[in-house]
Amino acid sequence: MLTKYGYAAWVVTLSFSFVYVPRVPDFFGELFYDIIGDPFWAAFASAGFYPCFILFIVWLTELVVIIAARAIRVNDWKQRVANGDADAMFYLAVAHQDGRGVEKDEHEAARLYARAANEGHVDAMYEYAVCLRDGRGVPPNLDLARVMFGRAAHKGDDAAQRRLYELNESDGTTVAEHHAT
């Protein structure tokens, strides 16, 4: 999806390419026209290779804008985490888990999920339980994973209910037996 500035850059470069680039048909333009048959691509075919290059530059510019926006968003989340915002903790944890905008760090992701879960964030409870179950960023702890899945399930998370059931089925116990211990 193009941002407001990316769209403007696309329009400007596209209009520039059709006005100032010499009309040289090429193989790729002809191929687009033969396959798609769209008059828009026919215009590209008549303009030659240069519009494709220009669109690549626009795409690259858009990518830089997206990366910069992600960095700004991550910095905002870090500031909000310092103020105790559970949503920001969750989103920053996801960023650390996936390595988007920050270095991939499963330990930091699990720590942030735990903090957000303690603040009552349902999605963080579920994700922290998954970390505990699978040993992602923390040592595996099935008992604590059951507790976190149970908390999320109690708040209405259907996926947590299913995972809690699966976890209990895997060791042949019931939820009531786990509450008794």
PDB file of C-alpha atoms in Angstrom:
ATOM      1  CA  MET A   1       0.000   0.000   0.000  1.00  0.00           C
ATOM      2  CA  LEU A   2       1.393   3.350  -0.983  1.00  0.00           C
ATOM      3  CA  THR A   3       1.619   6.090   1.572  1.00  0.00           C
ATOM      4  CA  LYS A   4       0.563   9.623   0.768  1.00  0.00           C
ATOM      5  CA  TYR A   5       4.130  10.585  -0.170  1.00  0.00           C
ATOM      6  CA  GLY A   6       4.845   7.343  -2.013  1.00  0.00           C
ATOM      7  CA  TYR A   7       1.765   7.865  -4.181  1.00  0.00           C
ATOM      8  CA  ALA A   8       2.806  11.412  -5.023  1.00  0.00           C
ATOM      9  CA  ALA A   9       6.309  10.208  -5.933  1.00  0.00           C
ATOM     10  CA  TRP A  10       4.800   7.491  -8.127  1.00  0.00           C
ATOM     11  CA  VAL A  11       2.621   9.991 -10.011  1.00  0.00           C
ATOM     12  CA  VAL A  12       5.487  12.462 -10.500  1.00  0.00           C
ATOM     13  CA  THR A  13       7.986   9.872 -11.709  1.00  0.00           C
ATOM     14  CA  LEU A  14       5.446   8.165 -13.921  1.00  0.00           C
ATOM     15  CA  SER A  15       4.458  11.446 -15.602  1.00  0.00           C
ATOM     16  CA  PHE A  16       8.143  12.380 -15.940  1.00  0.00           C
ATOM     17  CA  SER A  17       8.929   9.050 -17.560  1.00  0.00           C
ATOM     18  CA  PHE A  18       6.232   9.411 -20.198  1.00  0.00           C
ATOM     19  CA  VAL A  19       7.101  12.993 -21.062  1.00  0.00           C
ATOM     20  CA  TYR A  20      10.904  12.939 -21.075  1.00  0.00           C
ATOM     21  CA  VAL A  21      11.886   9.345 -21.875  1.00  0.00           C
ATOM     22  CA  PRO A  22      12.316   8.454 -25.555  1.00  0.00           C
ATOM     23  CA  ARG A  23       9.779   5.986 -26.912  1.00  0.00           C
ATOM     24  CA  VAL A  24      11.717   2.756 -27.432  1.00  0.00           C
ATOM     25  CA  PRO A  25       9.707  -0.486 -27.513  1.00  0.00           C
ATOM     26  CA  ASP A  26      11.325  -3.363 -25.690  1.00  0.00           C
ATOM     27  CA  PHE A  27      10.787  -7.033 -25.036  1.00  0.00           C
ATOM     28  CA  PHE A  28       9.313  -6.618 -21.537  1.00  0.00           C
ATOM     29  CA  GLY A  29       6.788  -4.026 -22.588  1.00  0.00           C
ATOM     30  CA  GLU A  30       5.641  -6.165 -25.503  1.00  0.00           C
ATOM     31  CA  LEU A  31       5.434  -9.177 -23.195  1.00  0.00           C
ATOM     32  CA  PHE A  32       3.234  -7.294 -20.701  1.00  0.00           C
ATOM     33  CA  TYR A  33       0.944  -6.221 -23.516  1.00  0.00           C
ATOM     34  CA  ASP A  34       0.727  -9.714 -24.996  1.00  0.00           C
ATOM     35  CA  ILE A  35      -0.017 -11.362 -21.656  1.00  0.00           C
ATOM     36  CA  ILE A  36      -2.278  -8.778 -20.062  1.00  0.00           C
ATOM     37  CA  GLY A  37      -3.597  -6.892 -23.074  1.00  0.00           C
ATOM     38  CA  ASP A  38      -4.321  -3.854 -20.918  1.00  0.00           C
ATOM     39  CA  PRO A  39      -3.973  -0.399 -22.496  1.00  0.00           C
ATOM     40  CA  PHE A  40      -2.122   0.732 -19.363  1.00  0.00           C
ATOM     41  CA  TRP A  41       0.614  -1.819 -20.047  1.00  0.00           C
ATOM     42  CA  ALA A  42       0.504  -0.895 -23.722  1.00  0.00           C
ATOM     43  CA  ALA A  43       1.521   2.601 -22.657  1.00  0.00           C
ATOM     44  CA  PHE A  44       4.440   1.076 -20.771  1.00  0.00           C
ATOM     45  CA  ALA A  45       5.395  -0.920 -23.840  1.00  0.00           C
ATOM     46  CA  SER A  46       5.515   2.194 -25.995  1.00  0.00           C
ATOM     47  CA  ALA A  47       7.649   4.013 -23.424  1.00  0.00           C
ATOM     48  CA  GLY A  48      10.242   1.246 -23.157  1.00  0.00           C
ATOM     49  CA  PHE A  49      12.254  -0.001 -20.197  1.00  0.00           C
ATOM     50  CA  TYR A  50      12.642   3.294 -18.357  1.00  0.00           C
ATOM     51  CA  PRO A  51       9.203   3.394 -16.688  1.00  0.00           C
ATOM     52  CA  CYS A  52       9.867  -0.050 -15.209  1.00  0.00           C
ATOM     53  CA  PHE A  53      13.119   1.252 -13.780  1.00  0.00           C
ATOM     54  CA  ILE A  54      11.384   4.370 -12.488  1.00  0.00           C
ATOM     55  CA  LEU A  55       8.689   2.254 -10.840  1.00  0.00           C
ATOM     56  CA  PHE A  56      11.398   0.153  -9.231  1.00  0.00           C
ATOM     57  CA  ILE A  57      12.920   3.347  -7.807  1.00  0.00           C
ATOM     58  CA  VAL A  58       9.487   4.395  -6.530  1.00  0.00           C
ATOM     59  CA  TRP A  59       9.018   0.969  -4.938  1.00  0.00           C
ATOM     60  CA  LEU A  60      12.435   1.268  -3.318  1.00  0.00           C
ATOM     61  CA  THR A  61      11.544   4.741  -2.034  1.00  0.00           C
ATOM     62  CA  GLU A  62       8.307   3.370  -0.624  1.00  0.00           C
ATOM     63  CA  LEU A  63      10.247   0.611   1.123  1.00  0.00           C
ATOM     64  CA  VAL A  64      12.517   3.194   2.747  1.00  0.00           C
ATOM     65  CA  VAL A  65       9.435   5.133   3.902  1.00  0.00           C
ATOM     66  CA  ILE A  66       7.960   1.969   5.422  1.00  0.00           C
ATOM     67  CA  ILE A  67      11.204   1.133   7.226  1.00  0.00           C
ATOM     68  CA  ALA A  68      11.486   4.690   8.554  1.00  0.00           C
ATOM     69  CA  ALA A  69       7.857   4.620   9.721  1.00  0.00           C
ATOM     70  CA  ARG A  70       8.489   1.309  11.498  1.00  0.00           C
ATOM     71  CA  ALA A  71      11.528   2.790  13.270  1.00  0.00           C
ATOM     72  CA  ILE A  72       9.445   5.770  14.400  1.00  0.00           C
ATOM     73  CA  ARG A  73       6.702   3.428  15.605  1.00  0.00           C
ATOM     74  CA  VAL A  74       9.210   1.278  17.541  1.00  0.00           C
ATOM     75  CA  ASN A  75      10.647   4.379  19.235  1.00  0.00           C
ATOM     76  CA  ASP A  76       7.109   5.430  20.179  1.00  0.00           C
ATOM     77  CA  TRP A  77       6.427   1.968  21.642  1.00  0.00           C
ATOM     78  CA  LYS A  78       9.649   2.133  23.681  1.00  0.00           C
ATOM     79  CA  GLN A  79       8.584   5.456  25.185  1.00  0.00           C
ATOM     80  CA  ARG A  80       5.127   4.102  25.954  1.00  0.00           C
ATOM     81  CA  VAL A  81       6.617   0.940  27.504  1.00  0.00           C
ATOM     82  CA  ALA A  82       8.605   3.168  29.868  1.00  0.00           C
ATOM     83  CA  ASN A  83       5.258   4.666  30.940  1.00  0.00           C
ATOM     84  CA  GLY A  84       3.735   1.211  31.561  1.00  0.00           C
ATOM     85  CA  ASP A  85       1.484   0.941  28.474  1.00  0.00           C
ATOM     86  CA  ALA A  86       0.492  -2.752  28.091  1.00  0.00           C
ATOM     87  CA  ASP A  87      -0.454  -2.387  24.404  1.00  0.00           C
ATOM     88  CA  ALA A  88       2.962  -0.932  23.606  1.00  0.00           C
ATOM     89  CA  MET A  89       4.627  -3.753  25.561  1.00  0.00           C
ATOM     90  CA  PHE A  90       2.712  -6.293  23.480  1.00  0.00           C
ATOM     91  CA  TYR A  91       3.506  -4.643  20.127  1.00  0.00           C
ATOM     92  CA  LEU A  92       7.173  -4.226  21.000  1.00  0.00           C
ATOM     93  CA  ALA A  93       7.281  -7.885  22.078  1.00  0.00           C
ATOM     94  CA  VAL A  94       5.863  -8.919  18.697  1.00  0.00           C
ATOM     95  CA  ALA A  95       8.484  -6.753  16.980  1.00  0.00           C
ATOM     96  CA  HIS A  96      11.263  -8.449  18.987  1.00  0.00           C
ATOM     97  CA  GLN A  97       9.797 -11.885  18.310  1.00  0.00           C
ATOM     98  CA  ASP A  98       9.675 -11.296  14.542  1.00  0.00           C
ATOM     99  CA  GLY A  99      12.725  -9.035  14.252  1.00  0.00           C
ATOM    100  CA  ARG A 100      10.753  -6.213  12.641  1.00  0.00           C
ATOM    101  CA  GLY A 101      12.209  -2.792  13.301  1.00  0.00           C
ATOM    102  CA  VAL A 102      14.386  -4.175  16.104  1.00  0.00           C
ATOM    103  CA  GLU A 103      16.859  -7.000  16.496  1.00  0.00           C
ATOM    104  CA  LYS A 104      15.190 -10.394  16.871  1.00  0.00           C
ATOM    105  CA  ASP A 105      15.382 -11.293  20.553  1.00  0.00           C
ATOM    106  CA  GLU A 106      13.079 -14.002  21.903  1.00  0.00           C
ATOM    107  CA  HIS A 107      14.213 -13.415  25.495  1.00  0.00           C
ATOM    108  CA  GLU A 108      13.204  -9.734  25.317  1.00  0.00           C
ATOM    109  CA  ALA A 109       9.936 -10.692  23.596  1.00  0.00           C
ATOM    110  CA  ALA A 110       9.065 -13.133  26.398  1.00  0.00           C
ATOM    111  CA  ARG A 111       9.981 -10.531  29.043  1.00  0.00           C
ATOM    112  CA  LEU A 112       7.719  -7.930  27.414  1.00  0.00           C
ATOM    113  CA  TYR A 113       4.886 -10.447  26.967  1.00  0.00           C
ATOM    114  CA  ALA A 114       5.159 -11.269  30.684  1.00  0.00           C
ATOM    115  CA  ARG A 115       5.026  -7.576  31.659  1.00  0.00           C
ATOM    116  CA  ALA A 116       2.012  -6.919  29.428  1.00  0.00           C
ATOM    117  CA  ALA A 117       0.301 -10.082  30.690  1.00  0.00           C
ATOM    118  CA  ASN A 118       0.776  -8.909  34.272  1.00  0.00           C
ATOM    119  CA  GLU A 119      -0.920  -5.644  33.242  1.00  0.00           C
ATOM    120  CA  GLY A 120      -3.926  -7.675  32.016  1.00  0.00           C
ATOM    121  CA  HIS A 121      -3.299  -7.714  28.245  1.00  0.00           C
ATOM    122  CA  VAL A 122      -5.139 -10.818  26.979  1.00  0.00           C
ATOM    123  CA  ASP A 123      -3.126 -11.310  23.772  1.00  0.00           C
ATOM    124  CA  ALA A 124       0.083 -11.005  25.781  1.00  0.00           C
ATOM    125  CA  MET A 125      -1.161 -13.663  28.205  1.00  0.00           C
ATOM    126  CA  TYR A 126      -1.686 -16.034  25.297  1.00  0.00           C
ATOM    127  CA  GLU A 127       1.676 -15.286  23.655  1.00  0.00           C
ATOM    128  CA  TYR A 128       3.541 -15.562  26.965  1.00  0.00           C
ATOM    129  CA  ALA A 129       1.870 -18.931  27.558  1.00  0.00           C
ATOM    130  CA  VAL A 130       3.059 -20.056  24.106  1.00  0.00           C
ATOM    131  CA  CYS A 131       6.597 -18.926  25.003  1.00  0.00           C
ATOM    132  CA  LEU A 132       6.408 -20.894  28.246  1.00  0.00           C
ATOM    133  CA  ARG A 133       4.986 -23.973  26.537  1.00  0.00           C
ATOM    134  CA  ASP A 134       7.546 -23.971  23.711  1.00  0.00           C
ATOM    135  CA  GLY A 135      10.531 -22.612  25.654  1.00  0.00           C
ATOM    136  CA  ARG A 136      10.886 -19.543  23.417  1.00  0.00           C
ATOM    137  CA  GLY A 137      13.006 -16.997  25.248  1.00  0.00           C
ATOM    138  CA  VAL A 138      12.307 -18.619  28.612  1.00  0.00           C
ATOM    139  CA  PRO A 139      12.818 -22.105  30.042  1.00  0.00           C
ATOM    140  CA  PRO A 140       9.819 -24.352  29.317  1.00  0.00           C
ATOM    141  CA  ASN A 141       7.303 -24.331  32.155  1.00  0.00           C
ATOM    142  CA  LEU A 142       4.072 -26.190  31.391  1.00  0.00           C
ATOM    143  CA  ASP A 143       2.490 -25.418  34.764  1.00  0.00           C
ATOM    144  CA  LEU A 144       2.911 -21.659  34.324  1.00  0.00           C
ATOM    145  CA  ALA A 145       1.830 -22.007  30.676  1.00  0.00           C
ATOM    146  CA  ARG A 146      -1.417 -23.606  31.897  1.00  0.00           C
ATOM    147  CA  VAL A 147      -1.936 -20.730  34.311  1.00  0.00           C
ATOM    148  CA  MET A 148      -1.399 -18.112  31.580  1.00  0.00           C
ATOM    149  CA  PHE A 149      -3.610 -19.969  29.067  1.00  0.00           C
ATOM    150  CA  GLY A 150      -6.215 -20.214  31.836  1.00  0.00           C
ATOM    151  CA  ARG A 151      -6.085 -16.471  32.538  1.00  0.00           C
ATOM    152  CA  ALA A 152      -6.450 -15.642  28.858  1.00  0.00           C
ATOM    153  CA  ALA A 153      -9.249 -18.213  28.483  1.00  0.00           C
ATOM    154  CA  HIS A 154     -11.030 -16.746  31.513  1.00  0.00           C
ATOM    155  CA  LYS A 155     -10.973 -13.347  29.773  1.00  0.00           C
ATOM    156  CA  GLY A 156     -12.612 -14.887  26.686  1.00  0.00           C
ATOM    157  CA  ASP A 157      -9.702 -15.847  24.408  1.00  0.00           C
ATOM    158  CA  ASP A 158     -10.960 -18.834  22.395  1.00  0.00           C
ATOM    159  CA  ALA A 159      -7.512 -19.822  21.163  1.00  0.00           C
ATOM    160  CA  ALA A 160      -6.273 -19.938  24.754  1.00  0.00           C
ATOM    161  CA  GLN A 161      -9.165 -22.229  25.671  1.00  0.00           C
ATOM    162  CA  ARG A 162      -8.210 -24.598  22.848  1.00  0.00           C
ATOM    163  CA  ARG A 163      -4.507 -24.559  23.785  1.00  0.00           C
ATOM    164  CA  LEU A 164      -5.320 -25.182  27.443  1.00  0.00           C
ATOM    165  CA  TYR A 165      -7.480 -28.150  26.454  1.00  0.00           C
ATOM    166  CA  GLU A 166      -4.719 -29.487  24.159  1.00  0.00           C
ATOM    167  CA  LEU A 167      -2.087 -29.038  26.866  1.00  0.00           C
ATOM    168  CA  ASN A 168      -4.218 -30.900  29.397  1.00  0.00           C
ATOM    169  CA  GLU A 169      -5.056 -33.657  26.906  1.00  0.00           C
ATOM    170  CA  SER A 170      -1.376 -34.179  26.112  1.00  0.00           C
ATOM    171  CA  ASP A 171      -0.601 -35.268  29.678  1.00  0.00           C
ATOM    172  CA  GLY A 172      -3.967 -36.964  30.362  1.00  0.00           C
ATOM    173  CA  THR A 173      -5.182 -34.608  33.086  1.00  0.00           C
ATOM    174  CA  THR A 174      -8.175 -32.335  33.463  1.00  0.00           C
ATOM    175  CA  VAL A 175      -8.345 -28.691  34.339  1.00  0.00           C
ATOM    176  CA  ALA A 176      -9.890 -29.553  37.720  1.00  0.00           C
ATOM    177  CA  GLU A 177      -6.949 -31.832  38.556  1.00  0.00           C
ATOM    178  CA  HIS A 178      -4.530 -28.975  37.811  1.00  0.00           C
ATOM    179  CA  HIS A 179      -6.473 -26.599  40.044  1.00  0.00           C
ATOM    180  CA  ALA A 180      -6.374 -29.170  42.859  1.00  0.00           C
ATOM    181  CA  THR A 181      -2.559 -29.260  42.877  1.00  0.00           C
TER     182      THR A 181
END
